[in-house]
Amino acid sequence: MEISPQTLFTGQQLLWLPACGSTNAEAQRLLGENRASEGCTVATGHQTAGRGQRGNQWEAAAGENLTLSVVWLPTFLAAGQQFLLSQAVALAVHDWATALLGPSPALRLKWPNDLYYGGQKLGGILIENALSGAQIQHSVVGIGLNVNQLAFGVPTASSLAALTGRAYDLGALAARLLECLERRYLQLRAGQVGGLRRDYLQVLYRYQEPHAYEVAGQRVHGQIVGVDADGRLAVEIDGAVRRFGLQEIRHV
């Protein structure tokens, strides 16, 4: 696949694999061998053992979607600032989708960083950070986006092609994604965290909308009111704001 992003460093070192188990694992291997410069990108046409959030498996049809991992060296971030990187990456993916689908209130980021259109998932992100003392040493940013796939095993998944009725050139879309990623990463590196937090809340799925959730096996009604610095979801339930980590709350 031809991928030629107009970037300073993201995707300038690029490894294309027709098939692999996990692009994150391949990127980690390159890091371990000191063969990955900042922005090194591993992309594949068929990921056979992809992973998602909460240990879920990420499934994608061969040759129809975007599956890639990017290596960054965000040593300017403290260990406690990992969610800022997650926000920057999620916003880059949202920027990418907005450029293709147009601005839409249906296009949202579901906490912490899944891309949704309406109630259907278009893509997911898995970031693996390595720490050195109190700082982040390196990050492997794995992204899976549904592009040309039309048939899914679950009704809650969709793709660009299913939404628009057209097929896409994966190489061109990969290059555009890498450009979006670098813009948001440079925004983060410049310390513009207030803008990132604001932009994230503006496109957060069901932000400030009453909805049903499941907490500790119980159905509750609440309203998302924000996300704290540690990435915990803040939900107002029965007049009190409670904060939840991954696996502690889910949308019903």
Tab-separated table of C-alpha atoms in Angstrom:
chain	number	residue	atom	x	y	z
A	1	MET	CA	0.000	0.000	0.000
A	2	GLU	CA	1.268	3.469	-0.888
A	3	ILE	CA	1.126	5.791	2.156
A	4	SER	CA	2.757	9.215	1.738
A	5	PRO	CA	1.752	11.607	4.537
A	6	GLN	CA	2.694	15.280	4.453
A	7	THR	CA	4.165	15.259	7.954
A	8	LEU	CA	7.335	16.226	9.774
A	9	PHE	CA	7.940	12.811	11.347
A	10	THR	CA	4.729	10.811	11.867
A	11	GLY	CA	4.701	8.051	9.272
A	12	GLN	CA	8.000	9.060	7.692
A	13	GLN	CA	9.429	5.752	8.895
A	14	LEU	CA	6.786	3.285	7.769
A	15	LEU	CA	6.597	-0.484	7.807
A	16	TRP	CA	3.802	-2.034	5.747
A	17	LEU	CA	2.958	-5.662	6.521
A	18	PRO	CA	0.425	-7.572	4.374
A	19	ALA	CA	-0.583	-9.429	7.561
A	20	CYS	CA	0.507	-9.563	11.186
A	21	GLY	CA	-0.801	-10.501	14.600
A	22	SER	CA	-0.800	-7.009	16.093
A	23	THR	CA	0.631	-3.737	14.797
A	24	ASN	CA	1.141	-2.632	18.410
A	25	ALA	CA	3.225	-5.738	19.069
A	26	GLU	CA	5.280	-5.135	15.905
A	27	ALA	CA	5.884	-1.515	16.948
A	28	GLN	CA	6.941	-2.665	20.416
A	29	ARG	CA	9.355	-5.103	18.804
A	30	LEU	CA	10.948	-2.317	16.760
A	31	LEU	CA	11.275	-0.197	19.904
A	32	GLY	CA	12.923	-3.065	21.741
A	33	GLU	CA	15.442	-3.414	18.904
A	34	ASN	CA	16.119	0.361	18.865
A	35	ARG	CA	14.864	0.489	15.276
A	36	ALA	CA	11.939	2.889	15.760
A	37	SER	CA	12.404	6.633	15.401
A	38	GLU	CA	9.689	8.992	16.652
A	39	GLY	CA	6.697	8.746	14.348
A	40	CYS	CA	7.547	5.216	13.222
A	41	THR	CA	4.355	3.661	11.874
A	42	VAL	CA	3.452	0.011	11.400
A	43	ALA	CA	0.441	-0.653	9.161
A	44	THR	CA	-1.122	-3.889	7.996
A	45	GLY	CA	-3.790	-5.101	5.636
A	46	HIS	CA	-4.819	-7.942	7.940
A	47	GLN	CA	-4.422	-7.932	11.714
A	48	THR	CA	-5.101	-11.385	13.101
A	49	ALA	CA	-4.756	-10.770	16.848
A	50	GLY	CA	-5.703	-7.137	17.336
A	51	ARG	CA	-6.621	-5.941	20.810
A	52	GLY	CA	-9.053	-3.305	21.982
A	53	GLN	CA	-9.867	-1.649	25.282
A	54	ARG	CA	-10.643	-3.845	28.318
A	55	GLY	CA	-8.769	-6.757	26.698
A	56	ASN	CA	-11.364	-7.149	23.941
A	57	GLN	CA	-10.330	-8.510	20.569
A	58	TRP	CA	-10.496	-6.095	17.652
A	59	GLU	CA	-11.884	-7.764	14.529
A	60	ALA	CA	-11.468	-6.373	11.021
A	61	ALA	CA	-11.886	-7.936	7.581
A	62	ALA	CA	-8.662	-8.347	5.621
A	63	GLY	CA	-7.822	-5.561	3.183
A	64	GLU	CA	-10.889	-3.439	3.937
A	65	ASN	CA	-9.949	-1.236	6.891
A	66	LEU	CA	-7.195	0.865	8.437
A	67	THR	CA	-5.090	-0.828	11.087
A	68	LEU	CA	-1.888	0.879	12.183
A	69	SER	CA	0.282	1.799	15.150
A	70	VAL	CA	2.395	4.913	15.658
A	71	VAL	CA	5.405	5.280	17.956
A	72	TRP	CA	5.761	8.603	19.744
A	73	LEU	CA	8.175	9.796	22.430
A	74	PRO	CA	6.058	12.129	24.606
A	75	THR	CA	8.752	12.547	27.271
A	76	PHE	CA	7.306	16.006	27.955
A	77	LEU	CA	4.294	14.338	29.634
A	78	ALA	CA	4.269	13.197	33.245
A	79	ALA	CA	2.958	9.735	34.039
A	80	GLY	CA	-0.196	11.295	35.441
A	81	GLN	CA	-0.915	13.046	32.129
A	82	GLN	CA	-1.484	9.938	30.034
A	83	PHE	CA	-5.111	10.816	29.350
A	84	LEU	CA	-4.018	14.022	27.586
A	85	LEU	CA	-2.352	11.848	24.960
A	86	SER	CA	-5.504	9.747	24.694
A	87	GLN	CA	-7.567	12.894	24.138
A	88	ALA	CA	-5.190	14.182	21.462
A	89	VAL	CA	-5.282	10.886	19.560
A	90	ALA	CA	-9.063	10.573	19.837
A	91	LEU	CA	-9.514	14.128	18.565
A	92	ALA	CA	-7.191	13.411	15.626
A	93	VAL	CA	-9.346	10.433	14.665
A	94	HIS	CA	-12.468	12.592	15.005
A	95	ASP	CA	-10.827	15.294	12.831
A	96	TRP	CA	-10.083	12.637	10.213
A	97	ALA	CA	-13.650	11.327	10.186
A	98	THR	CA	-15.148	14.833	10.118
A	99	ALA	CA	-13.129	15.665	7.001
A	100	LEU	CA	-14.640	12.612	5.296
A	101	LEU	CA	-18.214	12.672	6.586
A	102	GLY	CA	-18.643	16.371	7.238
A	103	PRO	CA	-19.501	17.951	10.603
A	104	SER	CA	-22.303	16.021	12.250
A	105	PRO	CA	-23.774	15.807	15.758
A	106	ALA	CA	-23.887	12.048	15.172
A	107	LEU	CA	-20.076	11.829	14.960
A	108	ARG	CA	-18.834	11.524	18.517
A	109	LEU	CA	-16.060	10.163	20.740
A	110	LYS	CA	-17.355	7.609	23.213
A	111	TRP	CA	-15.333	7.705	26.425
A	112	PRO	CA	-12.528	7.066	26.599
A	113	ASN	CA	-11.620	7.079	22.908
A	114	ASP	CA	-13.920	5.091	20.596
A	115	LEU	CA	-15.199	6.742	17.410
A	116	TYR	CA	-18.983	6.503	17.038
A	117	TYR	CA	-21.537	7.591	14.460
A	118	GLY	CA	-24.916	7.587	16.123
A	119	GLY	CA	-24.980	4.381	18.139
A	120	GLN	CA	-22.511	2.529	15.912
A	121	LYS	CA	-18.776	2.150	16.340
A	122	LEU	CA	-16.481	3.237	13.519
A	123	GLY	CA	-13.154	2.717	15.237
A	124	GLY	CA	-11.132	2.230	18.371
A	125	ILE	CA	-7.815	3.207	19.897
A	126	LEU	CA	-5.404	1.317	22.151
A	127	ILE	CA	-2.471	3.300	23.580
A	128	GLU	CA	0.316	1.514	25.425
A	129	ASN	CA	2.632	3.792	27.401
A	130	ALA	CA	6.014	2.927	28.893
A	131	LEU	CA	7.133	4.994	31.875
A	132	SER	CA	10.590	6.084	32.972
A	133	GLY	CA	10.406	7.408	36.499
A	134	ALA	CA	7.713	10.072	36.608
A	135	GLN	CA	7.638	10.640	32.837
A	136	ILE	CA	6.318	8.814	29.800
A	137	GLN	CA	9.221	7.253	27.933
A	138	HIS	CA	7.419	6.147	24.786
A	139	SER	CA	3.911	5.443	23.533
A	140	VAL	CA	2.564	3.008	20.977
A	141	VAL	CA	-0.698	4.323	19.563
A	142	GLY	CA	-2.796	1.601	17.948
A	143	ILE	CA	-5.756	2.607	15.799
A	144	GLY	CA	-8.361	0.508	14.009
A	145	LEU	CA	-10.900	2.217	11.732
A	146	ASN	CA	-13.708	0.614	9.743
A	147	VAL	CA	-13.505	1.909	6.185
A	148	ASN	CA	-14.697	-0.394	3.391
A	149	GLN	CA	-16.076	-3.340	5.366
A	150	LEU	CA	-19.844	-3.734	4.956
A	151	ALA	CA	-20.665	-6.880	6.948
A	152	PHE	CA	-20.098	-7.018	10.709
A	153	GLY	CA	-20.731	-9.675	13.313
A	154	VAL	CA	-22.400	-7.178	15.649
A	155	PRO	CA	-25.139	-4.613	14.907
A	156	THR	CA	-23.288	-1.873	16.809
A	157	ALA	CA	-20.473	-1.601	14.229
A	158	SER	CA	-20.422	0.388	10.991
A	159	SER	CA	-17.958	1.833	8.476
A	160	LEU	CA	-17.391	4.820	6.238
A	161	ALA	CA	-18.521	2.814	3.214
A	162	ALA	CA	-21.709	1.694	4.963
A	163	LEU	CA	-22.527	5.298	5.841
A	164	THR	CA	-21.711	6.892	2.487
A	165	GLY	CA	-22.237	4.105	-0.062
A	166	ARG	CA	-18.797	4.536	-1.594
A	167	ALA	CA	-15.428	2.788	-1.377
A	168	TYR	CA	-12.228	4.525	-0.247
A	169	ASP	CA	-8.546	4.379	-1.115
A	170	LEU	CA	-6.944	3.066	2.054
A	171	GLY	CA	-3.497	4.498	1.341
A	172	ALA	CA	-4.839	8.026	0.915
A	173	LEU	CA	-6.926	7.718	4.076
A	174	ALA	CA	-3.959	6.390	6.055
A	175	ALA	CA	-1.854	9.366	4.971
A	176	ARG	CA	-4.617	11.770	5.986
A	177	LEU	CA	-4.937	10.054	9.360
A	178	LEU	CA	-1.212	10.387	10.042
A	179	GLU	CA	-1.428	14.093	9.200
A	180	CYS	CA	-4.332	14.561	11.624
A	181	LEU	CA	-2.456	12.670	14.322
A	182	GLU	CA	0.647	14.804	13.988
A	183	ARG	CA	-1.329	18.065	14.162
A	184	ARG	CA	-2.974	17.080	17.446
A	185	TYR	CA	0.301	15.668	18.831
A	186	LEU	CA	2.085	18.949	18.078
A	187	GLN	CA	-0.778	20.805	19.770
A	188	LEU	CA	-0.207	18.651	22.844
A	189	ARG	CA	3.565	19.102	22.693
A	190	ALA	CA	3.072	22.877	22.545
A	191	GLY	CA	1.216	22.686	25.842
A	192	GLN	CA	-2.191	23.650	24.432
A	193	VAL	CA	-4.001	21.300	26.784
A	194	GLY	CA	-6.908	23.643	27.501
A	195	GLY	CA	-7.912	23.557	23.856
A	196	LEU	CA	-7.642	19.761	23.757
A	197	ARG	CA	-9.841	19.348	26.823
A	198	ARG	CA	-12.415	21.779	25.437
A	199	ASP	CA	-12.504	20.152	22.004
A	200	TYR	CA	-12.841	16.702	23.573
A	201	LEU	CA	-15.883	17.643	25.649
A	202	GLN	CA	-17.535	19.266	22.629
A	203	VAL	CA	-17.595	15.931	20.788
A	204	LEU	CA	-17.986	13.572	23.767
A	205	TYR	CA	-20.761	11.012	23.260
A	206	ARG	CA	-23.829	11.765	25.426
A	207	TYR	CA	-22.101	14.646	27.219
A	208	GLN	CA	-24.648	16.501	29.393
A	209	GLU	CA	-27.456	14.206	28.188
A	210	PRO	CA	-29.534	12.151	30.661
A	211	HIS	CA	-28.992	8.454	30.011
A	212	ALA	CA	-29.072	5.017	31.606
A	213	TYR	CA	-25.862	3.359	32.797
A	214	GLU	CA	-24.877	0.175	34.540
A	215	VAL	CA	-22.780	0.564	37.696
A	216	ALA	CA	-21.805	-2.444	39.832
A	217	GLY	CA	-24.519	-4.509	38.162
A	218	GLN	CA	-27.193	-1.922	38.886
A	219	ARG	CA	-29.038	0.223	36.349
A	220	VAL	CA	-28.822	3.941	37.181
A	221	HIS	CA	-29.739	7.167	35.425
A	222	GLY	CA	-27.185	9.923	35.186
A	223	GLN	CA	-25.601	12.622	33.086
A	224	ILE	CA	-21.969	12.873	31.983
A	225	VAL	CA	-20.592	16.179	33.268
A	226	GLY	CA	-16.910	15.831	32.390
A	227	VAL	CA	-13.710	13.815	32.468
A	228	ASP	CA	-11.080	14.416	35.143
A	229	ALA	CA	-7.320	14.740	34.668
A	230	ASP	CA	-6.834	11.028	35.301
A	231	GLY	CA	-9.300	10.163	32.539
A	232	ARG	CA	-12.116	9.073	34.847
A	233	LEU	CA	-15.639	9.725	33.606
A	234	ALA	CA	-17.560	12.167	35.828
A	235	VAL	CA	-21.263	11.343	35.963
A	236	GLU	CA	-23.924	13.108	38.011
A	237	ILE	CA	-26.184	10.499	39.615
A	238	ASP	CA	-28.928	11.439	42.061
A	239	GLY	CA	-27.503	14.925	42.469
A	240	ALA	CA	-23.937	13.770	43.279
A	241	VAL	CA	-20.966	13.620	40.888
A	242	ARG	CA	-19.252	10.233	40.829
A	243	ARG	CA	-16.080	9.320	38.931
A	244	PHE	CA	-15.529	6.040	37.152
A	245	GLY	CA	-12.592	4.253	35.595
A	246	LEU	CA	-12.667	1.667	32.813
A	247	GLN	CA	-14.895	-1.345	33.534
A	248	GLU	CA	-16.660	0.531	36.353
A	249	ILE	CA	-19.495	1.946	34.227
A	250	ARG	CA	-21.056	1.185	30.885
A	251	HIS	CA	-23.713	2.716	28.682
A	252	VAL	CA	-27.037	0.824	28.624
